[in-house]
């Protein structure tokens, strides 16, 4: 049984029909990526799965249970965390407070400390900045914090929205190394990325989203070879 | 004040006006120090009450960016609840100035606590009934609703106690604490200060250190991110209204005991001053609301003494305008403490 199963999900922004029947599955331990152009509905898909924008139709099945309609703030205790688009860190709180907020629903102090240490192992830079106000950090550091905050809930499924946005190529490479590491430590990842090149490099499988619907899905290696994908998303002619 | 550097003639004029006021004040202070200190103390006491109400405006603004116009009227409800309780409900004898000291202390504490609880829940109910359904509407809709709630509460007050001023029992002595008449600081004043300080410290501790306080700051900064980390945003907003209501209830009773009267529209005038204090300090900023409250209290008492009571409102709003010329976001407005430190 898949960890996450999305069946025929429809979502709206007001009257705009943003998702027109998205279906996808994520198996335990995978890195699955959603690629597509601007406005294709990648972020909307994550928001709908996460309950931030509850889907109007369709099913979201996580770990065997239907979770569509569950409010976003209950998702974290079910094991879903998100590092959202635009990072959305708490900019006027310190790095430590941000990480503590990531473990908001937990009360096991020792476990929280262990997980914070784990985040610092992945992102040593965050430990150096532990007392700094998060909004004063660089874009790359803020991205690390957003991912770190999501990890603080010890999620089974991590939703990553555009982790490469606004970062230099060197930093992008580093962040993706760390994402790979997080996955190796046992967290399943659903990754939304504009930068299809790097995304397909670390993903096991990929889905191509166009105007609110899945138009193609295949193992990542196969998608990289697909001429249509190469032309549209990998910047090759 | 680095903004003076590139200053326009308006801001220069503002500096000159504030300087003239301060010099005039200084001359008076030197001429009669006892009177000056007494006025200062009165200002601090009045300011404490204004600060408590101002915190309610700023807390709510900090979290949902709404000016809760009904807040001042909730303050009035608080004073009415306290008054009704002290009158005894017919269950026990009315507590008056002639009661024993122990009964008086008990009465004051009871009035404070009950008013805090009632106003807290009134505020939560207002949010649930009137503001929550409009969470995603244009901001103007909620603002108009807030004004509507203000009128509703005022009319409840009007029906409850009538249009005339109602007297509060003299439970706290108006006698001077210091011997002689040089400096006047009454037991009443001490009561207000003594009741305000623990409330301010408690609020500050709550916001800075408790899990719920941190959740409030997180919601103030980014509601969606707060929900993603598992914070129940609606509940957090309710708790913010609860806190604001608690402060309004306490200050309502304090106002009644201090001034000896209350009236159905006291929330409008006091609310206006408190709102001004919140704006002066930088709305959304908790420290700002307290600073603004004390400033307005002091400015008011100084204007009462040295310029004339009829001019007090003009002086207070004049200072507000002058400050906003320099710092459009208020004295501490460049940094929101609800969202940040919360000291």
Coordinates of C-alpha atoms in Angstrom, one line a residue, chain A residues 47 50 52 72-74 76 80-82 84 87-94 97 100-107 133 149, chain B residues 208 211-219 221-222 224-233 235-236 334-336 339-341:
Chain A
X47 CA -1.7 22.8 -0.5
X50 CA -2.0 19.4 3.2
X52 CA -4.5 24.4 3.5
X72 CA -4.1 21.7 8.1
X73 CA -3.2 22.0 11.7
X74 CA -4.0 18.3 12.3
X76 CA 1.3 17.4 11.4
X80 CA 2.8 15.2 7.1
X81 CA 5.0 18.3 7.2
X82 CA 5.6 21.0 4.6
X84 CA 6.2 25.8 1.9
X87 CA 9.7 29.5 3.0
X88 CA 7.2 31.2 5.3
X89 CA 9.5 31.1 8.3
X90 CA 8.5 33.1 11.3
X91 CA 10.8 36.0 10.5
X92 CA 10.6 37.8 13.8
X93 CA 11.4 34.7 15.8
X94 CA 14.9 33.3 16.4
X97 CA 12.1 29.5 18.2
X100 CA 10.7 24.8 18.4
X101 CA 7.5 25.9 16.5
X102 CA 8.1 23.0 14.1
X103 CA 7.8 20.7 17.1
X104 CA 4.7 22.6 18.4
X105 CA 2.4 19.5 18.6
X106 CA 5.0 17.4 20.5
X107 CA 5.8 17.4 24.2
X133 CA 16.2 36.6 14.2
X149 CA 11.4 23.4 10.9
Chain B
X208 CA 7.2 35.5 25.6
X211 CA 3.7 27.7 24.3
X212 CA 0.4 29.5 23.7
X213 CA 2.1 32.8 23.6
X214 CA 4.6 31.6 21.1
X215 CA 1.7 30.3 19.0
X216 CA 0.1 33.8 19.1
X217 CA 3.3 35.3 17.8
X218 CA 3.5 32.7 15.1
X219 CA -0.1 33.2 14.0
X221 CA 3.4 36.5 11.6
X222 CA 2.1 33.9 9.2
X224 CA -0.7 29.6 7.0
X225 CA 2.8 28.6 8.3
X226 CA 1.4 28.5 11.8
X227 CA -1.3 26.0 10.7
X228 CA 1.3 23.9 8.9
X229 CA 3.3 23.4 12.1
X230 CA 0.1 22.3 13.9
X231 CA -1.2 25.5 15.5
X232 CA -4.9 25.8 15.6
X233 CA -5.2 29.3 14.2
X235 CA -8.3 28.8 18.7
X236 CA -5.2 31.1 19.0
X334 CA 8.8 49.7 13.1
X335 CA 9.0 46.5 15.1
X336 CA 5.9 44.7 16.2
X339 CA 5.2 39.4 16.3
X340 CA 8.6 39.7 17.8
X341 CA 9.9 40.0 21.4

